[in-house]
mmCIF file of C-alpha atoms (C1' of nucleotides) in Angstrom:
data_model
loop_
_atom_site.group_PDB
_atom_site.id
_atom_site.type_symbol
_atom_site.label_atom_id
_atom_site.label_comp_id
_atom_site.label_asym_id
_atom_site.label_seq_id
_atom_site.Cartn_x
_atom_site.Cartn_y
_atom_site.Cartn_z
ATOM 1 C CA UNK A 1 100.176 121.845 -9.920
ATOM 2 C CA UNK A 2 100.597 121.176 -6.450
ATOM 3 C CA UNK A 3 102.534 124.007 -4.261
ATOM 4 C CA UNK A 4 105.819 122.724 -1.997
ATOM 5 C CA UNK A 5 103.565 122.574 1.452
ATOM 6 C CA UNK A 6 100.562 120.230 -0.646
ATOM 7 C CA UNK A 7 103.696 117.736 -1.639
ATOM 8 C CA UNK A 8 105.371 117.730 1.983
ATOM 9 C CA UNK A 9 101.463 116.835 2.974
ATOM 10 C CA UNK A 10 100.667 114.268 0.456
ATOM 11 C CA UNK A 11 104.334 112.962 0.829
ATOM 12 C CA UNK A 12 104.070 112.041 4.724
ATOM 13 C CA UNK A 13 100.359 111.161 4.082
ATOM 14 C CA UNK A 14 101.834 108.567 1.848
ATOM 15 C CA UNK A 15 104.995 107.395 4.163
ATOM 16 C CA UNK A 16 102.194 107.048 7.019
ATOM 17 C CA UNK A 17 99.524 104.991 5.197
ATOM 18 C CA UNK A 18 102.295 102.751 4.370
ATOM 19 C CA UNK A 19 104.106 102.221 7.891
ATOM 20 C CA UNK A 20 100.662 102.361 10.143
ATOM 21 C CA UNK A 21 97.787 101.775 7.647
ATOM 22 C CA UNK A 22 96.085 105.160 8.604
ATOM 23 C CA UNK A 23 97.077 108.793 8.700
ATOM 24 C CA UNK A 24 95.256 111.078 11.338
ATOM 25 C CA UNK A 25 95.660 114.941 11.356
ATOM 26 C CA UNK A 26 97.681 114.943 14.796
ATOM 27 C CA UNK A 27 100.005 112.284 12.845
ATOM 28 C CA UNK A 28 100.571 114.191 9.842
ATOM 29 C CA UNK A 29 100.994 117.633 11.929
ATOM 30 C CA UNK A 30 103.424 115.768 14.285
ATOM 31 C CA UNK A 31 105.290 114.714 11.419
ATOM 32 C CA UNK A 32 105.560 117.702 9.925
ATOM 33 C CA UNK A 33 106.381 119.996 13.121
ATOM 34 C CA UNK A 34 103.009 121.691 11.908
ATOM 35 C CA UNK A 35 99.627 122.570 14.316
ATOM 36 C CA UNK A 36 96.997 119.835 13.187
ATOM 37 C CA UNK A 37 94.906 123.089 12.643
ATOM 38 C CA UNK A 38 97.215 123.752 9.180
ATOM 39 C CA UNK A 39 96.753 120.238 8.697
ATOM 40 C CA UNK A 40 93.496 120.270 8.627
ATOM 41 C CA UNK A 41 93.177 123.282 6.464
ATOM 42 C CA UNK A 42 95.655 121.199 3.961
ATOM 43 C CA UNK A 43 93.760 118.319 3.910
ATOM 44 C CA UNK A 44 90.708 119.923 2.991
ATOM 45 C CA UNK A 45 92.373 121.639 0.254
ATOM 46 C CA UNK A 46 93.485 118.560 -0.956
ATOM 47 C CA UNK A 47 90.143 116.845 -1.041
ATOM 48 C CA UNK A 48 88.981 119.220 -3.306
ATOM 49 C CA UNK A 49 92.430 119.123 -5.731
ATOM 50 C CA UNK A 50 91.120 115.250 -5.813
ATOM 51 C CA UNK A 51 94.224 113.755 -4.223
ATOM 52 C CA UNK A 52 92.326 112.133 -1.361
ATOM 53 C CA UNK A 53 89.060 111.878 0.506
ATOM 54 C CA UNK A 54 88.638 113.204 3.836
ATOM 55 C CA UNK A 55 85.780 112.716 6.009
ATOM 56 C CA UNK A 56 86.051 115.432 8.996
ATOM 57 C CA UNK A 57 87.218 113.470 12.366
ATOM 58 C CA UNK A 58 86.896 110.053 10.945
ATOM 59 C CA UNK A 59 90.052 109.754 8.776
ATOM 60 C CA UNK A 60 91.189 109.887 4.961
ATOM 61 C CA UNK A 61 91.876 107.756 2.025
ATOM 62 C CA UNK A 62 94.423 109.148 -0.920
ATOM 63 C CA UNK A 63 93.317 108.471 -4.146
ATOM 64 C CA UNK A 64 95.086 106.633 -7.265
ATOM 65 C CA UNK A 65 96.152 110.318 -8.072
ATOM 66 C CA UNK A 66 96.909 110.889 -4.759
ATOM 67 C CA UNK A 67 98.989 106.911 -4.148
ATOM 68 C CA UNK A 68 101.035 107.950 -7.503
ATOM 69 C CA UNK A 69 102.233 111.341 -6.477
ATOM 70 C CA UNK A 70 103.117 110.336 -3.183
ATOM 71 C CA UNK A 71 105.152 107.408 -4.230
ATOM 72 C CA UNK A 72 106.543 109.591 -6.509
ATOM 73 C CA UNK A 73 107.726 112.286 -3.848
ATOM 74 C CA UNK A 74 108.329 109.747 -0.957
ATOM 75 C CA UNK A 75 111.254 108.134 -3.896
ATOM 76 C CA UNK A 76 112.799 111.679 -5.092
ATOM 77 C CA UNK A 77 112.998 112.337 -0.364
ATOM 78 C CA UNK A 78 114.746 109.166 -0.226
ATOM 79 C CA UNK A 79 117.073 109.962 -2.768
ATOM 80 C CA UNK A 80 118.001 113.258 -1.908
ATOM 81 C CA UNK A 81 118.752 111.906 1.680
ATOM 82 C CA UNK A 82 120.857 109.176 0.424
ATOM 83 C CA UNK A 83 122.741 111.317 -1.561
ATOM 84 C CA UNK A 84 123.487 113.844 1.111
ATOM 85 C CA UNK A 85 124.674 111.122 3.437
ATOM 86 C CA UNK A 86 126.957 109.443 0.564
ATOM 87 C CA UNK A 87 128.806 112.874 -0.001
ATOM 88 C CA UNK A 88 129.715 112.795 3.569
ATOM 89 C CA UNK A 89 127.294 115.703 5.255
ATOM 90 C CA UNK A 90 126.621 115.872 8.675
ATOM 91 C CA UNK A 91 123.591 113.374 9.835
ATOM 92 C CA UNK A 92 121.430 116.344 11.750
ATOM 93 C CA UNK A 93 121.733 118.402 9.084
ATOM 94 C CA UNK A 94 120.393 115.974 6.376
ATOM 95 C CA UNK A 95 116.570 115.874 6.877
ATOM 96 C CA UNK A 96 116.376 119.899 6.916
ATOM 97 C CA UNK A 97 118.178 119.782 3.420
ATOM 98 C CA UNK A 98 116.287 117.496 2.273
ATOM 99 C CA UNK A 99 113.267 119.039 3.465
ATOM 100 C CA UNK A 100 114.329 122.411 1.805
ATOM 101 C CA UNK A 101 115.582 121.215 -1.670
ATOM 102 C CA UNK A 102 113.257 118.108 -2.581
ATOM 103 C CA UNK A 103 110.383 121.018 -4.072
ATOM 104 C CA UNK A 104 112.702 123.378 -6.218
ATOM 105 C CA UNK A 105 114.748 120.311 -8.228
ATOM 106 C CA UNK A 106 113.502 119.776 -12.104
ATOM 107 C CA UNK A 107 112.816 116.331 -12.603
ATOM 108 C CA UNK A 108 115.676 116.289 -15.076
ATOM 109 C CA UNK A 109 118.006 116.893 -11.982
ATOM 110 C CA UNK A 110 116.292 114.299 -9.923
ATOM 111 C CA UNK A 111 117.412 111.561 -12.678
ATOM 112 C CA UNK A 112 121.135 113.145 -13.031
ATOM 113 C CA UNK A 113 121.734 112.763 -9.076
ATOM 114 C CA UNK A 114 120.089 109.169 -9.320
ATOM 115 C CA UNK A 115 122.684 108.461 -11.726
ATOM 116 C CA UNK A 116 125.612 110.311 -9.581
ATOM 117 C CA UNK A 117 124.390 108.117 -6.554
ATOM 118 C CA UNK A 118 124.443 105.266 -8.736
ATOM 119 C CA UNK A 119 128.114 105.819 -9.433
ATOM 120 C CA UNK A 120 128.980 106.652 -6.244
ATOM 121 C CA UNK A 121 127.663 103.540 -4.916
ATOM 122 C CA UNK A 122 129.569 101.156 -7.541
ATOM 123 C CA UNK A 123 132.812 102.725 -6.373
ATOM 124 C CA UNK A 124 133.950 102.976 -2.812
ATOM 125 C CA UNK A 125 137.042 104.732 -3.717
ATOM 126 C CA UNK A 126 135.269 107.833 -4.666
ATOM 127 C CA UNK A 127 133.756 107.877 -1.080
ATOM 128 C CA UNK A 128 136.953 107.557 0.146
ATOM 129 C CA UNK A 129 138.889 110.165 -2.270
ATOM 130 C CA UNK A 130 135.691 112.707 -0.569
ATOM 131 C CA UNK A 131 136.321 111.661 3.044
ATOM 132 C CA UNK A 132 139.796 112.384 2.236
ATOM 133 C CA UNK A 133 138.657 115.904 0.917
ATOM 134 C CA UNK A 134 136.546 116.389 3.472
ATOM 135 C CA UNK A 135 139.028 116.183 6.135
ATOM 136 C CA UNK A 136 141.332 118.107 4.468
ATOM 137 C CA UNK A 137 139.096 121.100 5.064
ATOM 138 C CA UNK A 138 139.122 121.138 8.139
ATOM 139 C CA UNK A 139 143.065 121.861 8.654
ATOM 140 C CA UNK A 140 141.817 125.155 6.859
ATOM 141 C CA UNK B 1 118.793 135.366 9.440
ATOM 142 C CA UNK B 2 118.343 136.435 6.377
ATOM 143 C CA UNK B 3 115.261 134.960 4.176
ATOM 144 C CA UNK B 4 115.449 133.696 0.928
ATOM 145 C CA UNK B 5 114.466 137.202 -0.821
ATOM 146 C CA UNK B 6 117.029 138.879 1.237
ATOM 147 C CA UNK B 7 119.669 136.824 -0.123
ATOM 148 C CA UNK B 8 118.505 137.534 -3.539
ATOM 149 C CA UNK B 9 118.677 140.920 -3.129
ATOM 150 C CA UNK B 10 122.251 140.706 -1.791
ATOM 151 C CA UNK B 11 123.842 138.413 -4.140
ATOM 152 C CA UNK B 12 122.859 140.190 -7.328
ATOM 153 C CA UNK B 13 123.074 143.419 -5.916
ATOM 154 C CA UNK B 14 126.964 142.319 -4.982
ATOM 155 C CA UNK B 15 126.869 140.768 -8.208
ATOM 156 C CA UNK B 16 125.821 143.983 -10.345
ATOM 157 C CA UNK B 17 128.542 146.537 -8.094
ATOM 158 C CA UNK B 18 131.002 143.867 -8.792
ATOM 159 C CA UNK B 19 130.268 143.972 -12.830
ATOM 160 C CA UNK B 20 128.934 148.145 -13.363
ATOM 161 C CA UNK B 21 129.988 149.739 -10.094
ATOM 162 C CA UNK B 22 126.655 150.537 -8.708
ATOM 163 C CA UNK B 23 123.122 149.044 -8.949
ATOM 164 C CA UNK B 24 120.071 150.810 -9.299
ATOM 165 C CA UNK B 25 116.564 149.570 -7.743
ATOM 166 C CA UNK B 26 115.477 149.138 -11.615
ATOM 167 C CA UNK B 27 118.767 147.212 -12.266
ATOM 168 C CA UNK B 28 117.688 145.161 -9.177
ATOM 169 C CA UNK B 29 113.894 144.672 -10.229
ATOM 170 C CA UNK B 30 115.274 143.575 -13.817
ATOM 171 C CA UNK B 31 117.627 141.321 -12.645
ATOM 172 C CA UNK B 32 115.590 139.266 -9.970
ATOM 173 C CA UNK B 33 112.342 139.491 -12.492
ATOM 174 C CA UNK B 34 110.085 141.582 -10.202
ATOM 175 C CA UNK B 35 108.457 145.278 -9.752
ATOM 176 C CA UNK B 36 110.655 148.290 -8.648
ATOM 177 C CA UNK B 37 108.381 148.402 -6.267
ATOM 178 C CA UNK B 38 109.188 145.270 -4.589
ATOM 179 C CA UNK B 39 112.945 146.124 -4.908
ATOM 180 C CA UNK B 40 112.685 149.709 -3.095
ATOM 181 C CA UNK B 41 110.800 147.969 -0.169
ATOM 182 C CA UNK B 42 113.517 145.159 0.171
ATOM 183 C CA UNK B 43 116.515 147.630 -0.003
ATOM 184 C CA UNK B 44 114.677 149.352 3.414
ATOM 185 C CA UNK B 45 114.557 146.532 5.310
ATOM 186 C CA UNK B 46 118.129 145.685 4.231
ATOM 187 C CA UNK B 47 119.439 149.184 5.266
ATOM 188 C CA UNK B 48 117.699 148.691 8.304
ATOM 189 C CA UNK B 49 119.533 145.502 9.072
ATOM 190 C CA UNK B 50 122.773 146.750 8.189
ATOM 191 C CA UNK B 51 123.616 145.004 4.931
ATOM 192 C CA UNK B 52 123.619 148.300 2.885
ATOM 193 C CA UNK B 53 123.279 151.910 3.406
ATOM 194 C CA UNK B 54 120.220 153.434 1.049
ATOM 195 C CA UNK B 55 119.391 156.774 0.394
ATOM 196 C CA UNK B 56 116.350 157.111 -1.384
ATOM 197 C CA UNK B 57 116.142 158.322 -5.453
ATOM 198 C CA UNK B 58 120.081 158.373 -4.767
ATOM 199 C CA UNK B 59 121.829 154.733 -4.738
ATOM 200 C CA UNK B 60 122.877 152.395 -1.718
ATOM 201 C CA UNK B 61 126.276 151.037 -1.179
ATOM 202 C CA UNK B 62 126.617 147.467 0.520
ATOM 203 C CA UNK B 63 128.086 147.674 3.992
ATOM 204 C CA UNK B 64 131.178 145.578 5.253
ATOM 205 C CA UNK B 65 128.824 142.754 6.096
ATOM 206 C CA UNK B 66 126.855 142.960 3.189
ATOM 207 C CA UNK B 67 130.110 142.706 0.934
ATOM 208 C CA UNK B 68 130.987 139.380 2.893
ATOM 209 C CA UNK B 69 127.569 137.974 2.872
ATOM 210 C CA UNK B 70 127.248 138.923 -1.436
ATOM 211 C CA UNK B 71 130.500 137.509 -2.245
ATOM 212 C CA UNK B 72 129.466 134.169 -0.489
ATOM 213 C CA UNK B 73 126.020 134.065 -1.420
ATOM 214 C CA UNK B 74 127.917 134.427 -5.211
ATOM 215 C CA UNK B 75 129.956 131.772 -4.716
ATOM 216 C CA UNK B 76 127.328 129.071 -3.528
ATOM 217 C CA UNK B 77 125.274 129.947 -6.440
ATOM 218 C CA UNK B 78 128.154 129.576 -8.956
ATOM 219 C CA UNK B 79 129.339 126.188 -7.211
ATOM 220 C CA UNK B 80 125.200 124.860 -7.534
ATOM 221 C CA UNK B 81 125.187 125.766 -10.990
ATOM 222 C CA UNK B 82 128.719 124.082 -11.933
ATOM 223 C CA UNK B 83 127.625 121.193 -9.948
ATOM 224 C CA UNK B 84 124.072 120.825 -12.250
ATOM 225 C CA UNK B 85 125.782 121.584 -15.190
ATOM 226 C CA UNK B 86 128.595 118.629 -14.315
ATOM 227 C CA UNK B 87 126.397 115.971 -13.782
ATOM 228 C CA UNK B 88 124.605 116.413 -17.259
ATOM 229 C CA UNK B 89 121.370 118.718 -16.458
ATOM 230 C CA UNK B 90 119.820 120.325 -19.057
ATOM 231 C CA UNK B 91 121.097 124.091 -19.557
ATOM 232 C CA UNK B 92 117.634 125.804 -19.626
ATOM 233 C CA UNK B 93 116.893 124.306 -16.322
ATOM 234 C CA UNK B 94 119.900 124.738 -13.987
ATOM 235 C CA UNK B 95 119.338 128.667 -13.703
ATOM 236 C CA UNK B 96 115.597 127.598 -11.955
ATOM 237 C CA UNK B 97 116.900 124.514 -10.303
ATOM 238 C CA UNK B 98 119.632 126.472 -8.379
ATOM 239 C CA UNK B 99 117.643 129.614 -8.009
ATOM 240 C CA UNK B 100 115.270 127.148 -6.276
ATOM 241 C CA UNK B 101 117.462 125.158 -3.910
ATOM 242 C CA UNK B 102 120.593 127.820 -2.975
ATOM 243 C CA UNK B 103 119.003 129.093 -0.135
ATOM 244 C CA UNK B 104 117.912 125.864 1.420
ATOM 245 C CA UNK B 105 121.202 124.175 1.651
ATOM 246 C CA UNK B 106 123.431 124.132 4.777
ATOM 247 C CA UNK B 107 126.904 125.383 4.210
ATOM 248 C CA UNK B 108 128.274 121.957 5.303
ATOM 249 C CA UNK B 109 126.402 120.509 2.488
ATOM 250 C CA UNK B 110 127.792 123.216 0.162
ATOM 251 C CA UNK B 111 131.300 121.929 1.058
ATOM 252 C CA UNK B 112 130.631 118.601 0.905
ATOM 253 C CA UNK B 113 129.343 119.526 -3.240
ATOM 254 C CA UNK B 114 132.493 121.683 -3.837
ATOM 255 C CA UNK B 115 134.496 118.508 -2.946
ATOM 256 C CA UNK B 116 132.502 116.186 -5.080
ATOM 257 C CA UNK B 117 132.921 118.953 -8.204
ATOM 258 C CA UNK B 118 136.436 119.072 -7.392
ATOM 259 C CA UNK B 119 136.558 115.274 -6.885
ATOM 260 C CA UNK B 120 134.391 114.723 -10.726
ATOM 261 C CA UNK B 121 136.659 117.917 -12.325
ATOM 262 C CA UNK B 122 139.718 116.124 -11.899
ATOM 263 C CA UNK B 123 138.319 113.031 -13.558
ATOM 264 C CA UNK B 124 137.217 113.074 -16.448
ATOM 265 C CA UNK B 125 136.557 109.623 -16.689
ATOM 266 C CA UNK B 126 133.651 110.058 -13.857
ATOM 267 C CA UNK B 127 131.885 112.645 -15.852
ATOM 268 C CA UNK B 128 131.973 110.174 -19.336
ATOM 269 C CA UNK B 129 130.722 107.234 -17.074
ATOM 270 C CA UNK B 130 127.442 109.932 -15.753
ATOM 271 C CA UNK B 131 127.216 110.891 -19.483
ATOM 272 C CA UNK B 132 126.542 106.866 -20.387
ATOM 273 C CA UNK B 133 124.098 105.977 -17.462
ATOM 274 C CA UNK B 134 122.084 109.295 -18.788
ATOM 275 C CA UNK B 135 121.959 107.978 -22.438
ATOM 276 C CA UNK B 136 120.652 104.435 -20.782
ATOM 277 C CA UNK B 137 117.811 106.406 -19.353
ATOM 278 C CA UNK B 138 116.400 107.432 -22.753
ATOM 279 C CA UNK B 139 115.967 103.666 -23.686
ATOM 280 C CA UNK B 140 114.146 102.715 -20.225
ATOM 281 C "C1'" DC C 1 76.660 111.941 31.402
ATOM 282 C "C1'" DC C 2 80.961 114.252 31.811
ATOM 283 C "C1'" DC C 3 85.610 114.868 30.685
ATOM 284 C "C1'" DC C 4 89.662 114.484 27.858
ATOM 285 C "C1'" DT C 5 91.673 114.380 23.677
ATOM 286 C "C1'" DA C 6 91.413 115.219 18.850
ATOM 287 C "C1'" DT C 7 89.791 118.188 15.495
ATOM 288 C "C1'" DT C 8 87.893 122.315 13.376
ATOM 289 C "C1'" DT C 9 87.077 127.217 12.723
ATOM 290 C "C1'" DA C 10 88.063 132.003 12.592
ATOM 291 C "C1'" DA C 11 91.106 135.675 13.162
ATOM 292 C "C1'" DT C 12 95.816 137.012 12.757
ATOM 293 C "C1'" DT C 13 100.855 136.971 11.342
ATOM 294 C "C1'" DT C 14 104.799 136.682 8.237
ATOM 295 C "C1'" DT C 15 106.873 136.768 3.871
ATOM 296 C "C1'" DC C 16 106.775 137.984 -0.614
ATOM 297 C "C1'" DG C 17 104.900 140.093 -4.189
ATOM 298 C "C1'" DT C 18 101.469 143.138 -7.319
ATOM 299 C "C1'" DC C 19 99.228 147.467 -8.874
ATOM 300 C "C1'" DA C 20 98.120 152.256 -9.204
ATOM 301 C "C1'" DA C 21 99.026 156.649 -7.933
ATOM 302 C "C1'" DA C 22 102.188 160.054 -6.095
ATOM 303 C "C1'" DC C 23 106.656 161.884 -6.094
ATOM 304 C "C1'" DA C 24 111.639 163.056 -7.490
ATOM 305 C "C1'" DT C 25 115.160 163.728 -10.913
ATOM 306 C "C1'" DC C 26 117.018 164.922 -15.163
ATOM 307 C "C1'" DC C 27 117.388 167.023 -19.387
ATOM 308 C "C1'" DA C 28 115.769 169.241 -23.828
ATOM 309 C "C1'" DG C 29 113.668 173.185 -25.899
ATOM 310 C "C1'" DA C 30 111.500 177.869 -25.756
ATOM 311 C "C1'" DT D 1 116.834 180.153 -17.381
ATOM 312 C "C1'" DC D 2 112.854 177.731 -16.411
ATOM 313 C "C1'" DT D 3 109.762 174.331 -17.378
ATOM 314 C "C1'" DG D 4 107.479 170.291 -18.579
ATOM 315 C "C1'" DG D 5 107.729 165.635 -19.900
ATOM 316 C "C1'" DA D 6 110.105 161.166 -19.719
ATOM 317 C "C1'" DT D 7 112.117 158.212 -16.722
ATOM 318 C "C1'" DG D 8 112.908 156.269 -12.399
ATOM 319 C "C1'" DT D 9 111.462 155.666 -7.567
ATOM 320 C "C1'" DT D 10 108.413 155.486 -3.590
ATOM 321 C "C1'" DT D 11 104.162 154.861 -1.105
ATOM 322 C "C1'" DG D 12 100.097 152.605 0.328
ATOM 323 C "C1'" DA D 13 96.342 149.411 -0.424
ATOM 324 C "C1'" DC D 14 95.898 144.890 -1.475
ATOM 325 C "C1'" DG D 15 96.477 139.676 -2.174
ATOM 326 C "C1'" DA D 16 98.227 134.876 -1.891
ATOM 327 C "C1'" DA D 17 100.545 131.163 0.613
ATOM 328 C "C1'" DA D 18 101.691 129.129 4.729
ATOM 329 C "C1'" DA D 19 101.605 128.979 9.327
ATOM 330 C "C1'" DT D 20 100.092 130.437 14.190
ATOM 331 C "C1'" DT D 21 96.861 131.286 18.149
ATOM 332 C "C1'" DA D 22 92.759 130.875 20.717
ATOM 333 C "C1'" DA D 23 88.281 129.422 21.055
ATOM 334 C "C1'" DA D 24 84.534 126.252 19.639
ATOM 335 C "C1'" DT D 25 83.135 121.614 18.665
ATOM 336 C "C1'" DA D 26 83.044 116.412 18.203
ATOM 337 C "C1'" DG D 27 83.715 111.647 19.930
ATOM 338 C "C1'" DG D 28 84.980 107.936 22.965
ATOM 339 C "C1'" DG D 29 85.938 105.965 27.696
ATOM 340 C "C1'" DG D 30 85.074 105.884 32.475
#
DNA sequence: CCCCTATTTAATTTTCGTCAAACATCCAGA
DNA sequence: TCTGGATGTTTGACGAAAATTAAATAGGGG
């Protein structure tokens, strides 16, 4: 089972092979406001969990094990964001959430707040009955 | 700041004054699933932050600011876990889930998820229309 | 060939927890 | 009364996970 700082890796691992083709260490640690020096150490680690292959200063590949989970986690990010921005929370706060939550959620919750997002989406009056709540707080 | 573990040890010691009217390190250790040992070491550092008073092989009373923090470190984990349970998340995993994710959340997003559980409380109809999109799944 | 940048290694830190042994408290029985 | 377990608590040595720092090393362009 992969710990939460192996799924933020292979996560961004994934996002970046997808957007640039490659993923270097000094990418990955940028993205993850890590030293490439943890990155490194994580990478290694996950060569030998069989999620990618690494060769040391020339690059890395994920394997199919590697492509599925981080598909996997790159959707359940994506959702989590979305969802936080639907129910009206502050933009710079989002990511951090995100960031925080996305590793301690069963997959069982996963699907419910796919479903809530669903719903949410189909009817614009329940983002505007929360705005409405949400601005109501504020007079308190 | 308080981290996570600190925050544990807060809420359910708040949590067990509030219910017996005191709460012993083995109370503690019990409740949070983890050695006495642990427990005595975290009650230190608490007392020497201020969010108790401890006298050792005696008992430790929560300070002002540790009643404050407790009752609102309660609170958020009470709203998490009517929020799971709302949205149709399976009872044996919503203690885990929220255990996982309280600490992590910004209170803005807090507020914005007390609004939505206010916002799918009042309407029943919401929560049957989540209920039907979850039986969907099972087909899929 | 040398230098600059990228990467790696090794030692250390922080946070959270375990385990075993020492210590304190309480209470029952001689 | 005092005493010796049983119970509860504390201490200190240790470990795992994740990251940092500083120093060593590798590779690519002038």
């Amino acid at each position: 089972m992969p710990t939460p700082s192996m799924e933020d890796h292979i996560e961004i691992i994934y996002s970046l092979i997808e957007q640039k083709g490659y993923a270097r260490v000094s990418d990955i640690a940028e993205a993850l406001s890590v030293l490439p020096s943890s990155v490194t150490k994580m990478v290694q680690k996950l060569d030998k969990d069989g999620y990618l292959i690494y060769e040391r200063y020339r690059g890395l590949v994920l394997t199919p094990r590697g492509q599925k989970l981080g598909k996997r986690l790159l959707k359940r990010h994506d959702l989590l964001e979305q969802f936080l921005r639907l129910i009206g929370v502050d933009e710079d706060l989002i990511y951090k959430d995100v960031e925080g939550i996305e590793h301690h959620l069963s997959w069982n919750s996963i699907n419910r707040i796919a479903d809530l997002v669903q719903m949410l989406e189909e009817n614009p009056d329940l983002l505007m009955k929360l705005e409405k709540l949400k601005n109501e707080q504020k007079e308190s």
